Coordinates of C-alpha atoms in Angstrom, one line a residue:
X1 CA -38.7 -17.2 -17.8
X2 CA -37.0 -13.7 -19.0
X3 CA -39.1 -12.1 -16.4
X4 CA -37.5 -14.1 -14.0
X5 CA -33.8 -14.3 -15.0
X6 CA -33.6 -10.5 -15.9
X7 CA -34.9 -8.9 -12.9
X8 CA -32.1 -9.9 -10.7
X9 CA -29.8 -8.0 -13.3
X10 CA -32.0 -5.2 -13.8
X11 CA -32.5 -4.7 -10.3
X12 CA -28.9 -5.3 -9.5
X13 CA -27.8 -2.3 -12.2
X14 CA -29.7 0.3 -10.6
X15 CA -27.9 0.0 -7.2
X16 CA -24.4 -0.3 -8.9
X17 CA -25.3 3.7 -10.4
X18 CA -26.9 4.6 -7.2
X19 CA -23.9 3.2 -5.6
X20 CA -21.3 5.2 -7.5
X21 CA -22.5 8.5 -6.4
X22 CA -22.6 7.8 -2.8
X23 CA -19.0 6.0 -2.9
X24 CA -18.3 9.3 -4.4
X25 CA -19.9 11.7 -1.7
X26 CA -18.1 9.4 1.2
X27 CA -15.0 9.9 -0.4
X28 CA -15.1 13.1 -1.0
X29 CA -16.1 14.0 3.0
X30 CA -13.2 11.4 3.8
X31 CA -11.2 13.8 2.3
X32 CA -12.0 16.9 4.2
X33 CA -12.2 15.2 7.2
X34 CA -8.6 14.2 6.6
X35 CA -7.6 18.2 5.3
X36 CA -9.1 19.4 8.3
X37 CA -6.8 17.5 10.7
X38 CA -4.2 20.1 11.0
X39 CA -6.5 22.5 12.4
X40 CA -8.1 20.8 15.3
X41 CA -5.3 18.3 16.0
X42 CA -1.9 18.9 18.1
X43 CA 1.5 18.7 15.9
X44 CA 2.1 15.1 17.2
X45 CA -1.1 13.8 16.1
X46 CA -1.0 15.5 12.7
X47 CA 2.4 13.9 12.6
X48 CA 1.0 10.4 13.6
X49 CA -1.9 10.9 11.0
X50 CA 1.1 11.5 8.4
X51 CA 2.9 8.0 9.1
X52 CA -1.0 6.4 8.5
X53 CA -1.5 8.1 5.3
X54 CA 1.9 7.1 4.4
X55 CA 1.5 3.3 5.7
X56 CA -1.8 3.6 3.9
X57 CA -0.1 3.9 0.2
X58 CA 2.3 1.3 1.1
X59 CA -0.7 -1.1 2.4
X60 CA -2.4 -0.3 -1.0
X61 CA 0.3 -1.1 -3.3
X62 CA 1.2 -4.4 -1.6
X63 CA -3.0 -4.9 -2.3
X64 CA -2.3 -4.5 -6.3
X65 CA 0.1 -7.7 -5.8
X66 CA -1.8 -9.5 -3.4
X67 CA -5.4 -8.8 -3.8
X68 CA -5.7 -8.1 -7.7
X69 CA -2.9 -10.3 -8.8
X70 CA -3.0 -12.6 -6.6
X71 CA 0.6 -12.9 -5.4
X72 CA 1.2 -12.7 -2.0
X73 CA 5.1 -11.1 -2.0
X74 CA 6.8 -11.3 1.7
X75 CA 9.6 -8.8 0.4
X76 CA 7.5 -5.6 -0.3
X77 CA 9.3 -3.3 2.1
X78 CA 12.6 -3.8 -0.3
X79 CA 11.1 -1.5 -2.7
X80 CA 9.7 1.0 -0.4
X81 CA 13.2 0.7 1.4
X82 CA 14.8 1.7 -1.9
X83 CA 12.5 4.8 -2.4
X84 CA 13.0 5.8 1.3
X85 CA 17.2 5.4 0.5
X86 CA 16.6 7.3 -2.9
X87 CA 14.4 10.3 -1.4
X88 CA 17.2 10.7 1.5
X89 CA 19.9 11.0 -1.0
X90 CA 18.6 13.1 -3.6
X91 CA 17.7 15.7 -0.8
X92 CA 21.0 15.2 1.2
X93 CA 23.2 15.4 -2.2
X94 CA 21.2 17.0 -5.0
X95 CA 17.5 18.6 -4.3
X96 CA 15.6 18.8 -1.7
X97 CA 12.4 19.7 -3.4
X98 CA 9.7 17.7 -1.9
X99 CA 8.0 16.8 -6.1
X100 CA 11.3 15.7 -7.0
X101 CA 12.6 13.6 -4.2
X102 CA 9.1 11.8 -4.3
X103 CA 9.2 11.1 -7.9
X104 CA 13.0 10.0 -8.1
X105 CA 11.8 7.3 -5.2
X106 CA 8.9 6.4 -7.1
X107 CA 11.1 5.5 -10.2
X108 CA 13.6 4.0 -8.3
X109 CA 11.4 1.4 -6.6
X110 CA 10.1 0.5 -10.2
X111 CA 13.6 0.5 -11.6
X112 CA 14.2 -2.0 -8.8
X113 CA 11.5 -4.2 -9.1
X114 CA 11.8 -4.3 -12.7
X115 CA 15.1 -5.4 -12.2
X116 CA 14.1 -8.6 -10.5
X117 CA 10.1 -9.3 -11.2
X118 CA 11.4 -10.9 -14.7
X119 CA 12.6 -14.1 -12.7
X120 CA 9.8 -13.3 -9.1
X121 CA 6.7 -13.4 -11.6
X122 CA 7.8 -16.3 -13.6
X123 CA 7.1 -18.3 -10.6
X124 CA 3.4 -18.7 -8.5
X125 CA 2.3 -19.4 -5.2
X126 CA 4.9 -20.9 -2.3
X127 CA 7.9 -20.1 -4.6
X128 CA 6.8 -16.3 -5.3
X129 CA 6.7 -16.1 -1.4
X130 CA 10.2 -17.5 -1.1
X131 CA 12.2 -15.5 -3.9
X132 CA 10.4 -12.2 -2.9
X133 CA 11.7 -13.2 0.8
X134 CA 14.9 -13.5 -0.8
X135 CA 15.2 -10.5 -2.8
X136 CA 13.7 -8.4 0.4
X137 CA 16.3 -10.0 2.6
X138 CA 19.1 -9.0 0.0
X139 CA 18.0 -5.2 0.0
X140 CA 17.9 -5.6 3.6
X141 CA 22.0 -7.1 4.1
X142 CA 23.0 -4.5 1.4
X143 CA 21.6 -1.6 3.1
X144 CA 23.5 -2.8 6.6
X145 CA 26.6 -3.3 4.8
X146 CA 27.3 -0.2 2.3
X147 CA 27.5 1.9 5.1
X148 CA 29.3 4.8 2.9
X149 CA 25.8 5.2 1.2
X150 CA 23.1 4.3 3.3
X151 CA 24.6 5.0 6.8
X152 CA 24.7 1.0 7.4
X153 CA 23.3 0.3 11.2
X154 CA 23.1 4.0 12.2
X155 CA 20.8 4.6 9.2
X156 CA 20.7 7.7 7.1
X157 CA 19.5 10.5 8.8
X158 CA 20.2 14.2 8.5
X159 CA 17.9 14.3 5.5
X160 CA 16.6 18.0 4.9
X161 CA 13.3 19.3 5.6
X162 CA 11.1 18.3 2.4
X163 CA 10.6 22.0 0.3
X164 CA 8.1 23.1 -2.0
X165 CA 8.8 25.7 -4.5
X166 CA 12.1 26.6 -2.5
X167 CA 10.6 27.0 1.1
X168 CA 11.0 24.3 3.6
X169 CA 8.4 23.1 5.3
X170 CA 9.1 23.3 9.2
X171 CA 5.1 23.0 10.2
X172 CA 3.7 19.8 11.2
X173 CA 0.3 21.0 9.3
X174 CA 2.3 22.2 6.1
X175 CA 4.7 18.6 5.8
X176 CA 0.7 16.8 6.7
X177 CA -0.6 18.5 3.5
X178 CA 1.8 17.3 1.8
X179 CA 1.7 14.3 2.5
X180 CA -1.9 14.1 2.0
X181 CA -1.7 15.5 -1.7
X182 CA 0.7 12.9 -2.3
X183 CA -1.1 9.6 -1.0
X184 CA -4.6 10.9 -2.8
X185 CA -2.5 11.1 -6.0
X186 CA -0.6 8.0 -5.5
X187 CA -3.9 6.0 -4.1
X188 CA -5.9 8.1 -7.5
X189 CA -3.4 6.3 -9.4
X190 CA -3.9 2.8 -7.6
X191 CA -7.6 3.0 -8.0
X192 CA -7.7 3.9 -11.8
X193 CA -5.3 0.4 -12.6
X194 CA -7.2 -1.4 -10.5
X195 CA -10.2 -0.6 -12.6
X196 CA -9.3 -0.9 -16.2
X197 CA -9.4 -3.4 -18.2
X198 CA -5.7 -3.7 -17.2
X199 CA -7.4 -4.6 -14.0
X200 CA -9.2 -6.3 -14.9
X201 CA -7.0 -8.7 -16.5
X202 CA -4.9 -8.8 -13.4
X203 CA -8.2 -10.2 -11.5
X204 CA -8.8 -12.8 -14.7
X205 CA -5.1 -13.7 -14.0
X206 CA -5.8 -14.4 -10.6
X207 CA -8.7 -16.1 -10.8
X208 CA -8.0 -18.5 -13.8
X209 CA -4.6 -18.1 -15.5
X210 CA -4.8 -20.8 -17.6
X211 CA -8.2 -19.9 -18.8
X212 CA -6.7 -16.7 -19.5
X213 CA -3.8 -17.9 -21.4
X214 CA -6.3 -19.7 -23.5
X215 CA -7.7 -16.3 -24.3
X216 CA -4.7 -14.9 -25.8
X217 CA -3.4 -13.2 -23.0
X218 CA 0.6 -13.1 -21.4
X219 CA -0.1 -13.7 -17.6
X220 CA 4.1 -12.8 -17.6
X221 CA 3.5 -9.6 -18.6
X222 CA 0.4 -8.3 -17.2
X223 CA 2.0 -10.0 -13.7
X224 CA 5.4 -8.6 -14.2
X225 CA 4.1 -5.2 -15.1
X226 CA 1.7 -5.5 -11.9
X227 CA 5.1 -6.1 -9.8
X228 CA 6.6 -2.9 -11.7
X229 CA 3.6 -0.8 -10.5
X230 CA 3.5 -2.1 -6.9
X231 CA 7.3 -1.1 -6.6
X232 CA 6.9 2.2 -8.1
X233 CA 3.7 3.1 -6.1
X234 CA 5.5 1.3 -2.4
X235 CA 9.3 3.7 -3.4
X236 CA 6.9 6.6 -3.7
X237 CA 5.3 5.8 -0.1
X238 CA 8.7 5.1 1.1
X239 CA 9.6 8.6 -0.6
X240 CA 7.4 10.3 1.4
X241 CA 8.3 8.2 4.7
X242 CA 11.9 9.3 4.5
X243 CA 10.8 13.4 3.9
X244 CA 8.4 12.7 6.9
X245 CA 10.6 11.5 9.4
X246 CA 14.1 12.4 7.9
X247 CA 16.0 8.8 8.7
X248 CA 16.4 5.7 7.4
X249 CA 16.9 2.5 8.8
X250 CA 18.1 -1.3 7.4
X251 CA 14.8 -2.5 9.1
X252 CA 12.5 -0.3 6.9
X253 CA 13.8 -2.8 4.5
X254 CA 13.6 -6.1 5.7
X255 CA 10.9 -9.0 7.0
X256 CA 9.0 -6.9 9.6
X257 CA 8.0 -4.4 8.2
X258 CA 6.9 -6.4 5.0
X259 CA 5.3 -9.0 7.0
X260 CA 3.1 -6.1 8.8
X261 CA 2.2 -5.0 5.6
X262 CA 0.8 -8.1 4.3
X263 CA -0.9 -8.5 7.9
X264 CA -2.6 -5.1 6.7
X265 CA -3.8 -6.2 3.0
X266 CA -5.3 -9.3 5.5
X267 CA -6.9 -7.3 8.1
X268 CA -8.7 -4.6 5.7
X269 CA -9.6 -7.2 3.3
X270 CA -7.1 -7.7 0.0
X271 CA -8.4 -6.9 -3.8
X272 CA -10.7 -3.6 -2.0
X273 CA -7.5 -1.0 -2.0
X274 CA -9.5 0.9 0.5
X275 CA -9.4 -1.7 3.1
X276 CA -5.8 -2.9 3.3
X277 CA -5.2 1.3 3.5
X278 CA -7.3 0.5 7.1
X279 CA -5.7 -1.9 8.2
X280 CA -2.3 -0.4 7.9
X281 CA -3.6 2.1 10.1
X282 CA -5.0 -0.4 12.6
X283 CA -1.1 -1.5 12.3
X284 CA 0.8 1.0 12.7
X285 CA -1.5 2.4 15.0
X286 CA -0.6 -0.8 17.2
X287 CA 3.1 -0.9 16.7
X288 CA 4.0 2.5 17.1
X289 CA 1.2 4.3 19.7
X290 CA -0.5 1.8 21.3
X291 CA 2.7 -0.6 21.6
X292 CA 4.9 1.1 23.8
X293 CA 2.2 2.1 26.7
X294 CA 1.8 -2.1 26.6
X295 CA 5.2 -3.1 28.0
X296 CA 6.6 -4.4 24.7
X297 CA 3.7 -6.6 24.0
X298 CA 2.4 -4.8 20.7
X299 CA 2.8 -8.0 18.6
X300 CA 1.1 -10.4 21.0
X301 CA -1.6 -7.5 20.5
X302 CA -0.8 -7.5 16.7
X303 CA -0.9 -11.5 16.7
X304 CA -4.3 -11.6 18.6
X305 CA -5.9 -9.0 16.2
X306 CA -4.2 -10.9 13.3
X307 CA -6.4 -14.4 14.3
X308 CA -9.5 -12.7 15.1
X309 CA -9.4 -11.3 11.8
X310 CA -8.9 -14.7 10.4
X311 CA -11.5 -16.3 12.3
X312 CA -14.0 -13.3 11.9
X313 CA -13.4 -11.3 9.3
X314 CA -11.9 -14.1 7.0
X315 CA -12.6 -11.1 4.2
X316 CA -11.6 -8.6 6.6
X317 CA -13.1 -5.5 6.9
X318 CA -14.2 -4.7 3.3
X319 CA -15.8 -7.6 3.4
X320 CA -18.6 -6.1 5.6
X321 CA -19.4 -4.0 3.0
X322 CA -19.9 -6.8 0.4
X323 CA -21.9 -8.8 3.3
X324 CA -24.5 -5.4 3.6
X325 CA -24.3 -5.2 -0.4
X326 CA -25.3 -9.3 -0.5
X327 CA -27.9 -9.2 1.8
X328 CA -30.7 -6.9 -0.1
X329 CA -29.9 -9.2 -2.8
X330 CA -30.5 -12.3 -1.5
X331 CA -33.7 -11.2 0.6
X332 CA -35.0 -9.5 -3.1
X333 CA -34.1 -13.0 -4.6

């Protein structure tokens, strides 16, 4: 009977160490492939691969509130709006150093979601939908209307070239680097709360709050500081947006681009980090190069991808991964 029931688990443990090491390796050769893109890859492209990366951390922070937490938020871009608003300002007004504008967006989105998670997270399911739609569609009407600050309909634009220790960075490559520095720290980050016990907490939460509860923790807190996190790390992508592209828009803001966010965490597969980082670049990818040579129809495209993935991939594409992991298992079993 031991035999039996422990050689599932001991077989199971040496494939989790075998499969930190290679998770490891792929990483690490994602990672040069993505350093290496300036140098074979036109300064359009290694622009383009710039507004995935960023997309990417923005995807991957939306996946600490929808995949580990559990709460699906339809007002996510507010946050990255704010960050976006922040960076433009501090380098238009103050500094354009690219270190500081990214960190004064970062606290500013987790100032902002601090400032209304206490009454978002107090609430679950169909109701956290509706007040995050509510607080997103509020950032949105108040960056149309004070148009002394954020440029109203016309957006802010003007914003100066990011810098780093003084020197601006004019290159395509030297803005790309950048920008990849930042989304490995920023996605670093993600990765390590997402596997603490913090984490881990988050995923208890999700799974079984009241069971939880009944353990002696405060979902309200470990939620709300979840939110906090998720606005912090979506301002720092929006940070970065506004350095990348130097304009600011309302719409970065509102319902769209939110909404194709959470149509990322879906497509990639929410609670895997990695995968909703995929499927924004499936997204934006879409809506930004492929969408244009289709004669407007990029969300029929979007829509169409959108229910295959439901219908296929109803764990989206991490879940292939977990399918390949099950399968040894079950045929060992």
């Amino acid at each position: 009977m031991s035999t039996a029931d422990g050689a599932p688990a001991a077989a199971a443990a040496p494939r989790r160490r075998t499969s930190r090491p290679l998770a490891a390796v792929l990483a690490l050769a994602v990672l040069a492939v993505l350093a290496a893109v300036p140098l074979f890859v036109d300064p359009f492209g290694t622009t383009t691969v710039s507004r995935l990366l960023v997309f990417a951390l923005f995807a991957m922070s939306l996946d600490l509130l929808v995949g580990i937490t559990g709460l699906p938020s339809l007002g996510h871009a507010a946050w990255f709006g704010i960050g976006a608003y922040t960076a433009g300002l501090v380098s238009t007004h103050w500094n354009s150093e690219g270190v500081v504008t990214v960190l004064a967006a970062a606290v500013a989105g987790a100032v902002a979601a601090a400032a209304t998670g206490w009454l978002a997270v107090r609430s679950g399911g169909v109701f956290f939908l509706m007040l995050t739609l509510a607080i997103g569609e509020l950032v949105h009407q108040l960056a149309q209307s004070l148009s002394s600050v954020t440029g109203g309909s016309n957006g802010l634009f003007g914003i100066p070239s990011i810098r780093v220790a003084g020197t601006p960075l004019t290159l395509a490559g030297y803005v790309y680097w950048f920008v990849l520095a930042v989304v490995v720290l920023g996605a670093l980050g993600l990765w390590l709360v997402a596997a603490s016990p913090f984490g881990a907490a988050l995923r208890g939460i999700r799974d079984n709050e009241a069971r939880m509860r009944s353990l002696g923790y405060s979902p309200f807190r470990y939620k709300y500081l979840a939110f906090v996190l998720a606005g912090g790390f979506a301002g720092l992508a929006g940070g970065l947006f506004a350095g990348l592209v130097r304009i600011v828009n309302p719409s970065d803001t509102g319902f769209t681009t939110s909404a194709l966010m959470l149509l990322a965490v879906v497509l990639g597969g929410a609670g895997s980090l990695w995968g909703p980082a995929l499927g924004a670049a499936v997204v934006v990818l879409v809506r930004d190069t492929f969408g244009p040579t289709l004669e407007g129809h990029g969300p029929l495209l979007l829509g169409l991808l959108f229910i295959a993935a439901v219908y296929l991939l109803p764990r989206g594409v991490a879940g292939l991964a977990g399918l390949r992991r099950r399968r040894p298992r079950e045929g060992s079993a």
